[in-house]
Amino acid sequence: MGWQHGIDIDKNFRKVQCKYCQKIISGGIFHFKQHLACTRKDVEPYQQVPENVKQMILGVLVKNLEATEKKRKAHQYSVNDDDDDDEIKEISSKDKGKRAAS
């Protein structure tokens, strides 16, 4: 979505030049989308971006953020569910390396 509005510089996807203001944004397409959406997050916003582009990019960023949060929560629950029946024994530093008495 963002590549329609920017140009890859140096063919490494790390620097993107804005087609509107010609500014070169470091940090890849994510930072470039922040530039277009005018979020002021880690990058200088472009205030004169067309409103339809701004809203479209902002929608993409929100959708990606929601998907990331959903994945994070799903992973968190799956990790917690695996350990429900297991008893965890705490070992203090003075117990480490000691053998059980025979």
PDB file of N, CA and C in Angstrom:
ATOM      1  N   MET A   1       0.828  -1.195   0.000  1.00  0.00           N
ATOM      2  CA  MET A   1       0.000   0.000   0.000  1.00  0.00           C
ATOM      3  C   MET A   1       0.871   1.258   0.000  1.00  0.00           C
ATOM      4  N   GLY A   2       1.924   1.263   0.806  1.00  0.00           N
ATOM      5  CA  GLY A   2       2.772   2.444   0.907  1.00  0.00           C
ATOM      6  C   GLY A   2       3.647   2.674  -0.307  1.00  0.00           C
ATOM      7  N   TRP A   3       3.995   1.597  -1.017  1.00  0.00           N
ATOM      8  CA  TRP A   3       4.897   1.734  -2.159  1.00  0.00           C
ATOM      9  C   TRP A   3       4.255   2.492  -3.318  1.00  0.00           C
ATOM     10  N   GLN A   4       2.952   2.650  -3.314  1.00  0.00           N
ATOM     11  CA  GLN A   4       2.281   3.451  -4.349  1.00  0.00           C
ATOM     12  C   GLN A   4       2.608   4.938  -4.185  1.00  0.00           C
ATOM     13  N   HIS A   5       3.061   5.312  -2.997  1.00  0.00           N
ATOM     14  CA  HIS A   5       3.286   6.721  -2.675  1.00  0.00           C
ATOM     15  C   HIS A   5       4.741   7.049  -2.396  1.00  0.00           C
ATOM     16  N   GLY A   6       5.605   6.048  -2.502  1.00  0.00           N
ATOM     17  CA  GLY A   6       7.020   6.266  -2.231  1.00  0.00           C
ATOM     18  C   GLY A   6       7.907   5.496  -3.196  1.00  0.00           C
ATOM     19  N   ILE A   7       9.168   5.882  -3.223  1.00  0.00           N
ATOM     20  CA  ILE A   7      10.159   5.276  -4.118  1.00  0.00           C
ATOM     21  C   ILE A   7      11.268   4.673  -3.262  1.00  0.00           C
ATOM     22  N   ASP A   8      11.614   3.425  -3.539  1.00  0.00           N
ATOM     23  CA  ASP A   8      12.708   2.751  -2.835  1.00  0.00           C
ATOM     24  C   ASP A   8      14.033   3.383  -3.263  1.00  0.00           C
ATOM     25  N   ILE A   9      14.800   3.830  -2.292  1.00  0.00           N
ATOM     26  CA  ILE A   9      16.111   4.425  -2.554  1.00  0.00           C
ATOM     27  C   ILE A   9      17.166   3.373  -2.241  1.00  0.00           C
ATOM     28  N   ASP A  10      18.185   3.275  -3.050  1.00  0.00           N
ATOM     29  CA  ASP A  10      19.303   2.349  -2.849  1.00  0.00           C
ATOM     30  C   ASP A  10      18.904   0.878  -2.961  1.00  0.00           C
ATOM     31  N   LYS A  11      17.695   0.569  -3.355  1.00  0.00           N
ATOM     32  CA  LYS A  11      17.221  -0.805  -3.560  1.00  0.00           C
ATOM     33  C   LYS A  11      17.421  -1.701  -2.336  1.00  0.00           C
ATOM     34  N   ASN A  12      17.298  -1.137  -1.139  1.00  0.00           N
ATOM     35  CA  ASN A  12      17.448  -1.952   0.071  1.00  0.00           C
ATOM     36  C   ASN A  12      16.232  -1.834   0.996  1.00  0.00           C
ATOM     37  N   PHE A  13      15.199  -1.143   0.576  1.00  0.00           N
ATOM     38  CA  PHE A  13      13.949  -0.983   1.318  1.00  0.00           C
ATOM     39  C   PHE A  13      14.106  -0.266   2.657  1.00  0.00           C
ATOM     40  N   ARG A  14      15.265   0.317   2.938  1.00  0.00           N
ATOM     41  CA  ARG A  14      15.495   1.023   4.191  1.00  0.00           C
ATOM     42  C   ARG A  14      15.227   2.513   4.074  1.00  0.00           C
ATOM     43  N   LYS A  15      15.333   3.041   2.881  1.00  0.00           N
ATOM     44  CA  LYS A  15      15.079   4.462   2.652  1.00  0.00           C
ATOM     45  C   LYS A  15      14.016   4.596   1.577  1.00  0.00           C
ATOM     46  N   VAL A  16      13.010   5.410   1.893  1.00  0.00           N
ATOM     47  CA  VAL A  16      11.893   5.610   0.975  1.00  0.00           C
ATOM     48  C   VAL A  16      11.733   7.100   0.734  1.00  0.00           C
ATOM     49  N   GLN A  17      11.637   7.483  -0.547  1.00  0.00           N
ATOM     50  CA  GLN A  17      11.429   8.884  -0.883  1.00  0.00           C
ATOM     51  C   GLN A  17       9.946   9.115  -1.140  1.00  0.00           C
ATOM     52  N   CYS A  18       9.393  10.107  -0.478  1.00  0.00           N
ATOM     53  CA  CYS A  18       7.979  10.464  -0.618  1.00  0.00           C
ATOM     54  C   CYS A  18       7.747  11.072  -1.998  1.00  0.00           C
ATOM     55  N   LYS A  19       6.740  10.584  -2.699  1.00  0.00           N
ATOM     56  CA  LYS A  19       6.413  11.125  -4.023  1.00  0.00           C
ATOM     57  C   LYS A  19       5.772  12.506  -3.934  1.00  0.00           C
ATOM     58  N   TYR A  20       5.267  12.868  -2.753  1.00  0.00           N
ATOM     59  CA  TYR A  20       4.599  14.153  -2.595  1.00  0.00           C
ATOM     60  C   TYR A  20       5.564  15.272  -2.218  1.00  0.00           C
ATOM     61  N   CYS A  21       6.398  15.017  -1.192  1.00  0.00           N
ATOM     62  CA  CYS A  21       7.266  16.093  -0.705  1.00  0.00           C
ATOM     63  C   CYS A  21       8.743  15.863  -1.033  1.00  0.00           C
ATOM     64  N   GLN A  22       9.070  14.729  -1.650  1.00  0.00           N
ATOM     65  CA  GLN A  22      10.439  14.363  -2.045  1.00  0.00           C
ATOM     66  C   GLN A  22      11.367  14.098  -0.867  1.00  0.00           C
ATOM     67  N   LYS A  23      10.843  14.114   0.354  1.00  0.00           N
ATOM     68  CA  LYS A  23      11.668  13.848   1.535  1.00  0.00           C
ATOM     69  C   LYS A  23      12.034  12.366   1.580  1.00  0.00           C
ATOM     70  N   ILE A  24      13.264  12.073   1.996  1.00  0.00           N
ATOM     71  CA  ILE A  24      13.714  10.693   2.132  1.00  0.00           C
ATOM     72  C   ILE A  24      13.543  10.281   3.594  1.00  0.00           C
ATOM     73  N   ILE A  25      12.794   9.205   3.801  1.00  0.00           N
ATOM     74  CA  ILE A  25      12.484   8.701   5.133  1.00  0.00           C
ATOM     75  C   ILE A  25      13.321   7.458   5.384  1.00  0.00           C
ATOM     76  N   SER A  26      14.100   7.478   6.451  1.00  0.00           N
ATOM     77  CA  SER A  26      14.881   6.304   6.855  1.00  0.00           C
ATOM     78  C   SER A  26      14.018   5.437   7.761  1.00  0.00           C
ATOM     79  N   GLY A  27      14.253   4.141   7.741  1.00  0.00           N
ATOM     80  CA  GLY A  27      13.521   3.238   8.623  1.00  0.00           C
ATOM     81  C   GLY A  27      12.534   2.368   7.882  1.00  0.00           C
ATOM     82  N   GLY A  28      12.545   2.410   6.586  1.00  0.00           N
ATOM     83  CA  GLY A  28      11.707   1.506   5.810  1.00  0.00           C
ATOM     84  C   GLY A  28      10.282   1.978   5.613  1.00  0.00           C
ATOM     85  N   ILE A  29       9.492   1.052   5.093  1.00  0.00           N
ATOM     86  CA  ILE A  29       8.117   1.378   4.705  1.00  0.00           C
ATOM     87  C   ILE A  29       7.247   1.695   5.921  1.00  0.00           C
ATOM     88  N   PHE A  30       7.548   1.085   7.068  1.00  0.00           N
ATOM     89  CA  PHE A  30       6.758   1.360   8.271  1.00  0.00           C
ATOM     90  C   PHE A  30       6.860   2.828   8.661  1.00  0.00           C
ATOM     91  N   HIS A  31       8.068   3.352   8.719  1.00  0.00           N
ATOM     92  CA  HIS A  31       8.236   4.768   9.055  1.00  0.00           C
ATOM     93  C   HIS A  31       7.647   5.663   7.967  1.00  0.00           C
ATOM     94  N   PHE A  32       7.761   5.215   6.730  1.00  0.00           N
ATOM     95  CA  PHE A  32       7.177   6.003   5.639  1.00  0.00           C
ATOM     96  C   PHE A  32       5.658   6.098   5.788  1.00  0.00           C
ATOM     97  N   LYS A  33       5.024   5.008   6.167  1.00  0.00           N
ATOM     98  CA  LYS A  33       3.571   5.039   6.388  1.00  0.00           C
ATOM     99  C   LYS A  33       3.224   5.978   7.538  1.00  0.00           C
ATOM    100  N   GLN A  34       4.072   6.006   8.563  1.00  0.00           N
ATOM    101  CA  GLN A  34       3.857   6.938   9.674  1.00  0.00           C
ATOM    102  C   GLN A  34       3.938   8.384   9.165  1.00  0.00           C
ATOM    103  N   HIS A  35       4.858   8.641   8.249  1.00  0.00           N
ATOM    104  CA  HIS A  35       5.023   9.959   7.624  1.00  0.00           C
ATOM    105  C   HIS A  35       3.744  10.356   6.892  1.00  0.00           C
ATOM    106  N   LEU A  36       3.199   9.440   6.095  1.00  0.00           N
ATOM    107  CA  LEU A  36       1.992   9.745   5.320  1.00  0.00           C
ATOM    108  C   LEU A  36       0.751   9.877   6.198  1.00  0.00           C
ATOM    109  N   ALA A  37       0.683   9.088   7.261  1.00  0.00           N
ATOM    110  CA  ALA A  37      -0.490   9.122   8.143  1.00  0.00           C
ATOM    111  C   ALA A  37      -0.432  10.283   9.138  1.00  0.00           C
ATOM    112  N   CYS A  38       0.691  10.985   9.168  1.00  0.00           N
ATOM    113  CA  CYS A  38       0.880  12.136  10.063  1.00  0.00           C
ATOM    114  C   CYS A  38       0.721  11.762  11.531  1.00  0.00           C
ATOM    115  N   THR A  39       1.279  10.624  11.924  1.00  0.00           N
ATOM    116  CA  THR A  39       1.142  10.168  13.309  1.00  0.00           C
ATOM    117  C   THR A  39       2.173  10.795  14.236  1.00  0.00           C
ATOM    118  N   ARG A  40       3.240  11.358  13.674  1.00  0.00           N
ATOM    119  CA  ARG A  40       4.340  11.942  14.453  1.00  0.00           C
ATOM    120  C   ARG A  40       5.076  10.884  15.273  1.00  0.00           C
ATOM    121  N   LYS A  41       4.943   9.630  14.899  1.00  0.00           N
ATOM    122  CA  LYS A  41       5.610   8.550  15.620  1.00  0.00           C
ATOM    123  C   LYS A  41       6.925   8.233  14.923  1.00  0.00           C
ATOM    124  N   ASP A  42       8.027   8.669  15.510  1.00  0.00           N
ATOM    125  CA  ASP A  42       9.385   8.393  15.033  1.00  0.00           C
ATOM    126  C   ASP A  42       9.726   9.019  13.687  1.00  0.00           C
ATOM    127  N   VAL A  43       8.888   9.905  13.176  1.00  0.00           N
ATOM    128  CA  VAL A  43       9.160  10.500  11.874  1.00  0.00           C
ATOM    129  C   VAL A  43       8.389  11.814  11.727  1.00  0.00           C
ATOM    130  N   GLU A  44       8.936  12.712  10.928  1.00  0.00           N
ATOM    131  CA  GLU A  44       8.270  13.991  10.692  1.00  0.00           C
ATOM    132  C   GLU A  44       7.066  13.781   9.764  1.00  0.00           C
ATOM    133  N   PRO A  45       5.884  14.239  10.172  1.00  0.00           N
ATOM    134  CA  PRO A  45       4.697  14.048   9.327  1.00  0.00           C
ATOM    135  C   PRO A  45       4.694  14.989   8.129  1.00  0.00           C
ATOM    136  N   TYR A  46       4.054  14.539   7.069  1.00  0.00           N
ATOM    137  CA  TYR A  46       3.861  15.390   5.902  1.00  0.00           C
ATOM    138  C   TYR A  46       2.448  15.953   5.991  1.00  0.00           C
ATOM    139  N   GLN A  47       2.351  17.231   6.274  1.00  0.00           N
ATOM    140  CA  GLN A  47       1.062  17.861   6.564  1.00  0.00           C
ATOM    141  C   GLN A  47       0.158  18.030   5.346  1.00  0.00           C
ATOM    142  N   GLN A  48       0.726  18.014   4.148  1.00  0.00           N
ATOM    143  CA  GLN A  48      -0.073  18.296   2.954  1.00  0.00           C
ATOM    144  C   GLN A  48      -0.428  17.049   2.157  1.00  0.00           C
ATOM    145  N   VAL A  49      -0.311  15.868   2.777  1.00  0.00           N
ATOM    146  CA  VAL A  49      -0.687  14.632   2.100  1.00  0.00           C
ATOM    147  C   VAL A  49      -2.194  14.683   1.804  1.00  0.00           C
ATOM    148  N   PRO A  50      -2.618  14.201   0.640  1.00  0.00           N
ATOM    149  CA  PRO A  50      -4.061  14.195   0.349  1.00  0.00           C
ATOM    150  C   PRO A  50      -4.829  13.425   1.433  1.00  0.00           C
ATOM    151  N   GLU A  51      -5.962  13.951   1.820  1.00  0.00           N
ATOM    152  CA  GLU A  51      -6.735  13.389   2.931  1.00  0.00           C
ATOM    153  C   GLU A  51      -7.114  11.923   2.694  1.00  0.00           C
ATOM    154  N   ASN A  52      -7.455  11.569   1.450  1.00  0.00           N
ATOM    155  CA  ASN A  52      -7.821  10.174   1.179  1.00  0.00           C
ATOM    156  C   ASN A  52      -6.631   9.227   1.372  1.00  0.00           C
ATOM    157  N   VAL A  53      -5.436   9.673   1.017  1.00  0.00           N
ATOM    158  CA  VAL A  53      -4.229   8.862   1.216  1.00  0.00           C
ATOM    159  C   VAL A  53      -3.943   8.737   2.706  1.00  0.00           C
ATOM    160  N   LYS A  54      -4.039   9.842   3.416  1.00  0.00           N
ATOM    161  CA  LYS A  54      -3.798   9.849   4.855  1.00  0.00           C
ATOM    162  C   LYS A  54      -4.729   8.864   5.564  1.00  0.00           C
ATOM    163  N   GLN A  55      -6.011   8.911   5.251  1.00  0.00           N
ATOM    164  CA  GLN A  55      -6.989   8.035   5.888  1.00  0.00           C
ATOM    165  C   GLN A  55      -6.762   6.566   5.510  1.00  0.00           C
ATOM    166  N   MET A  56      -6.405   6.317   4.263  1.00  0.00           N
ATOM    167  CA  MET A  56      -6.162   4.953   3.806  1.00  0.00           C
ATOM    168  C   MET A  56      -4.959   4.351   4.539  1.00  0.00           C
ATOM    169  N   ILE A  57      -3.867   5.093   4.620  1.00  0.00           N
ATOM    170  CA  ILE A  57      -2.652   4.612   5.286  1.00  0.00           C
ATOM    171  C   ILE A  57      -2.896   4.454   6.782  1.00  0.00           C
ATOM    172  N   LEU A  58      -3.603   5.384   7.382  1.00  0.00           N
ATOM    173  CA  LEU A  58      -3.930   5.292   8.801  1.00  0.00           C
ATOM    174  C   LEU A  58      -4.761   4.038   9.076  1.00  0.00           C
ATOM    175  N   GLY A  59      -5.703   3.743   8.184  1.00  0.00           N
ATOM    176  CA  GLY A  59      -6.505   2.525   8.318  1.00  0.00           C
ATOM    177  C   GLY A  59      -5.646   1.272   8.252  1.00  0.00           C
ATOM    178  N   VAL A  60      -4.672   1.255   7.357  1.00  0.00           N
ATOM    179  CA  VAL A  60      -3.756   0.118   7.237  1.00  0.00           C
ATOM    180  C   VAL A  60      -2.937  -0.038   8.512  1.00  0.00           C
ATOM    181  N   LEU A  61      -2.436   1.063   9.043  1.00  0.00           N
ATOM    182  CA  LEU A  61      -1.637   1.013  10.272  1.00  0.00           C
ATOM    183  C   LEU A  61      -2.460   0.486  11.450  1.00  0.00           C
ATOM    184  N   VAL A  62      -3.692   0.941  11.568  1.00  0.00           N
ATOM    185  CA  VAL A  62      -4.558   0.489  12.661  1.00  0.00           C
ATOM    186  C   VAL A  62      -4.866  -0.997  12.503  1.00  0.00           C
ATOM    187  N   LYS A  63      -5.159  -1.412  11.285  1.00  0.00           N
ATOM    188  CA  LYS A  63      -5.459  -2.825  11.009  1.00  0.00           C
ATOM    189  C   LYS A  63      -4.247  -3.706  11.354  1.00  0.00           C
ATOM    190  N   ASN A  64      -3.060  -3.269  10.982  1.00  0.00           N
ATOM    191  CA  ASN A  64      -1.842  -4.023  11.297  1.00  0.00           C
ATOM    192  C   ASN A  64      -1.595  -4.083  12.795  1.00  0.00           C
ATOM    193  N   LEU A  65      -1.836  -2.985  13.487  1.00  0.00           N
ATOM    194  CA  LEU A  65      -1.658  -2.942  14.940  1.00  0.00           C
ATOM    195  C   LEU A  65      -2.629  -3.897  15.623  1.00  0.00           C
ATOM    196  N   GLU A  66      -3.880  -3.913  15.177  1.00  0.00           N
ATOM    197  CA  GLU A  66      -4.874  -4.820  15.759  1.00  0.00           C
ATOM    198  C   GLU A  66      -4.486  -6.277  15.523  1.00  0.00           C
ATOM    199  N   ALA A  67      -3.998  -6.594  14.328  1.00  0.00           N
ATOM    200  CA  ALA A  67      -3.576  -7.962  14.026  1.00  0.00           C
ATOM    201  C   ALA A  67      -2.392  -8.373  14.892  1.00  0.00           C
ATOM    202  N   THR A  68      -1.462  -7.462  15.093  1.00  0.00           N
ATOM    203  CA  THR A  68      -0.295  -7.746  15.932  1.00  0.00           C
ATOM    204  C   THR A  68      -0.726  -8.005  17.370  1.00  0.00           C
ATOM    205  N   GLU A  69      -1.629  -7.181  17.886  1.00  0.00           N
ATOM    206  CA  GLU A  69      -2.123  -7.357  19.258  1.00  0.00           C
ATOM    207  C   GLU A  69      -2.854  -8.685  19.404  1.00  0.00           C
ATOM    208  N   LYS A  70      -3.632  -9.035  18.414  1.00  0.00           N
ATOM    209  CA  LYS A  70      -4.388 -10.293  18.447  1.00  0.00           C
ATOM    210  C   LYS A  70      -3.429 -11.484  18.494  1.00  0.00           C
ATOM    211  N   LYS A  71      -2.376 -11.439  17.672  1.00  0.00           N
ATOM    212  CA  LYS A  71      -1.386 -12.515  17.654  1.00  0.00           C
ATOM    213  C   LYS A  71      -0.654 -12.585  18.988  1.00  0.00           C
ATOM    214  N   ARG A  72      -0.301 -11.430  19.528  1.00  0.00           N
ATOM    215  CA  ARG A  72       0.413 -11.392  20.801  1.00  0.00           C
ATOM    216  C   ARG A  72      -0.432 -11.992  21.912  1.00  0.00           C
ATOM    217  N   LYS A  73      -1.706 -11.634  21.962  1.00  0.00           N
ATOM    218  CA  LYS A  73      -2.595 -12.168  22.990  1.00  0.00           C
ATOM    219  C   LYS A  73      -2.809 -13.665  22.803  1.00  0.00           C
ATOM    220  N   ALA A  74      -2.968 -14.120  21.572  1.00  0.00           N
ATOM    221  CA  ALA A  74      -3.147 -15.546  21.316  1.00  0.00           C
ATOM    222  C   ALA A  74      -1.919 -16.324  21.755  1.00  0.00           C
ATOM    223  N   HIS A  75      -0.750 -15.802  21.482  1.00  0.00           N
ATOM    224  CA  HIS A  75       0.485 -16.460  21.898  1.00  0.00           C
ATOM    225  C   HIS A  75       0.601 -16.471  23.416  1.00  0.00           C
ATOM    226  N   GLN A  76       0.234 -15.375  24.040  1.00  0.00           N
ATOM    227  CA  GLN A  76       0.306 -15.270  25.494  1.00  0.00           C
ATOM    228  C   GLN A  76      -0.610 -16.303  26.145  1.00  0.00           C
ATOM    229  N   TYR A  77      -1.817 -16.461  25.638  1.00  0.00           N
ATOM    230  CA  TYR A  77      -2.755 -17.430  26.203  1.00  0.00           C
ATOM    231  C   TYR A  77      -2.295 -18.858  25.951  1.00  0.00           C
ATOM    232  N   SER A  78      -1.743 -19.130  24.797  1.00  0.00           N
ATOM    233  CA  SER A  78      -1.302 -20.494  24.502  1.00  0.00           C
ATOM    234  C   SER A  78      -0.120 -20.877  25.391  1.00  0.00           C
ATOM    235  N   VAL A  79       0.760 -19.951  25.689  1.00  0.00           N
ATOM    236  CA  VAL A  79       1.885 -20.225  26.582  1.00  0.00           C
ATOM    237  C   VAL A  79       1.372 -20.484  27.987  1.00  0.00           C
ATOM    238  N   ASN A  80       0.417 -19.707  28.461  1.00  0.00           N
ATOM    239  CA  ASN A  80      -0.130 -19.876  29.805  1.00  0.00           C
ATOM    240  C   ASN A  80      -0.937 -21.157  29.935  1.00  0.00           C
ATOM    241  N   ASP A  81      -1.660 -21.563  28.896  1.00  0.00           N
ATOM    242  CA  ASP A  81      -2.478 -22.771  28.928  1.00  0.00           C
ATOM    243  C   ASP A  81      -1.630 -24.028  29.007  1.00  0.00           C
ATOM    244  N   ASP A  82      -0.447 -24.027  28.426  1.00  0.00           N
ATOM    245  CA  ASP A  82       0.411 -25.206  28.415  1.00  0.00           C
ATOM    246  C   ASP A  82       0.918 -25.575  29.796  1.00  0.00           C
ATOM    247  N   ASP A  83       1.020 -24.638  30.687  1.00  0.00           N
ATOM    248  CA  ASP A  83       1.629 -24.869  31.985  1.00  0.00           C
ATOM    249  C   ASP A  83       0.615 -25.017  33.121  1.00  0.00           C
ATOM    250  N   ASP A  84      -0.669 -25.194  32.808  1.00  0.00           N
ATOM    251  CA  ASP A  84      -1.688 -25.243  33.854  1.00  0.00           C
ATOM    252  C   ASP A  84      -1.486 -26.394  34.833  1.00  0.00           C
ATOM    253  N   ASP A  85      -1.149 -27.601  34.352  1.00  0.00           N
ATOM    254  CA  ASP A  85      -1.077 -28.774  35.207  1.00  0.00           C
ATOM    255  C   ASP A  85       0.311 -29.015  35.774  1.00  0.00           C
ATOM    256  N   ASP A  86       1.283 -28.342  35.275  1.00  0.00           N
ATOM    257  CA  ASP A  86       2.656 -28.572  35.721  1.00  0.00           C
ATOM    258  C   ASP A  86       2.931 -27.781  36.985  1.00  0.00           C
ATOM    259  N   GLU A  87       3.541 -28.451  37.952  1.00  0.00           N
ATOM    260  CA  GLU A  87       3.941 -27.771  39.177  1.00  0.00           C
ATOM    261  C   GLU A  87       5.364 -27.269  38.986  1.00  0.00           C
ATOM    262  N   ILE A  88       5.590 -26.044  39.315  1.00  0.00           N
ATOM    263  CA  ILE A  88       6.914 -25.454  39.151  1.00  0.00           C
ATOM    264  C   ILE A  88       7.554 -25.382  40.519  1.00  0.00           C
ATOM    265  N   LYS A  89       8.735 -25.979  40.642  1.00  0.00           N
ATOM    266  CA  LYS A  89       9.459 -25.963  41.902  1.00  0.00           C
ATOM    267  C   LYS A  89      10.505 -24.872  41.826  1.00  0.00           C
ATOM    268  N   GLU A  90      10.488 -23.997  42.812  1.00  0.00           N
ATOM    269  CA  GLU A  90      11.468 -22.928  42.862  1.00  0.00           C
ATOM    270  C   GLU A  90      12.753 -23.465  43.471  1.00  0.00           C
ATOM    271  N   ILE A  91      13.867 -23.155  42.854  1.00  0.00           N
ATOM    272  CA  ILE A  91      15.156 -23.583  43.357  1.00  0.00           C
ATOM    273  C   ILE A  91      15.936 -22.347  43.745  1.00  0.00           C
ATOM    274  N   SER A  92      16.312 -22.279  44.996  1.00  0.00           N
ATOM    275  CA  SER A  92      17.084 -21.123  45.430  1.00  0.00           C
ATOM    276  C   SER A  92      18.540 -21.330  45.046  1.00  0.00           C
ATOM    277  N   SER A  93      19.315 -20.288  45.091  1.00  0.00           N
ATOM    278  CA  SER A  93      20.718 -20.368  44.691  1.00  0.00           C
ATOM    279  C   SER A  93      21.519 -21.291  45.610  1.00  0.00           C
ATOM    280  N   LYS A  94      21.116 -21.427  46.881  1.00  0.00           N
ATOM    281  CA  LYS A  94      21.868 -22.316  47.768  1.00  0.00           C
ATOM    282  C   LYS A  94      21.531 -23.785  47.529  1.00  0.00           C
ATOM    283  N   ASP A  95      20.406 -24.106  46.847  1.00  0.00           N
ATOM    284  CA  ASP A  95      20.047 -25.484  46.524  1.00  0.00           C
ATOM    285  C   ASP A  95      20.724 -25.973  45.248  1.00  0.00           C
ATOM    286  N   LYS A  96      21.192 -25.070  44.442  1.00  0.00           N
ATOM    287  CA  LYS A  96      21.790 -25.445  43.155  1.00  0.00           C
ATOM    288  C   LYS A  96      23.074 -26.217  43.377  1.00  0.00           C
ATOM    289  N   GLY A  97      23.239 -27.310  42.665  1.00  0.00           N
ATOM    290  CA  GLY A  97      24.466 -28.075  42.691  1.00  0.00           C
ATOM    291  C   GLY A  97      24.569 -29.044  43.848  1.00  0.00           C
ATOM    292  N   LYS A  98      23.620 -29.047  44.763  1.00  0.00           N
ATOM    293  CA  LYS A  98      23.662 -29.974  45.895  1.00  0.00           C
ATOM    294  C   LYS A  98      22.965 -31.270  45.493  1.00  0.00           C
ATOM    295  N   ARG A  99      23.531 -32.363  45.945  1.00  0.00           N
ATOM    296  CA  ARG A  99      22.950 -33.664  45.671  1.00  0.00           C
ATOM    297  C   ARG A  99      22.014 -34.054  46.814  1.00  0.00           C
ATOM    298  N   ALA A 100      21.049 -34.875  46.474  1.00  0.00           N
ATOM    299  CA  ALA A 100      20.141 -35.382  47.506  1.00  0.00           C
ATOM    300  C   ALA A 100      20.884 -36.362  48.391  1.00  0.00           C
ATOM    301  N   ALA A 101      20.599 -36.336  49.684  1.00  0.00           N
ATOM    302  CA  ALA A 101      21.280 -37.237  50.626  1.00  0.00           C
ATOM    303  C   ALA A 101      20.846 -38.670  50.394  1.00  0.00           C
ATOM    304  N   SER A 102      21.786 -39.636  50.456  1.00  0.00           N
ATOM    305  CA  SER A 102      21.439 -41.030  50.225  1.00  0.00           C
ATOM    306  C   SER A 102      21.366 -41.781  51.530  1.00  0.00           C
TER     307      SER A 102
END
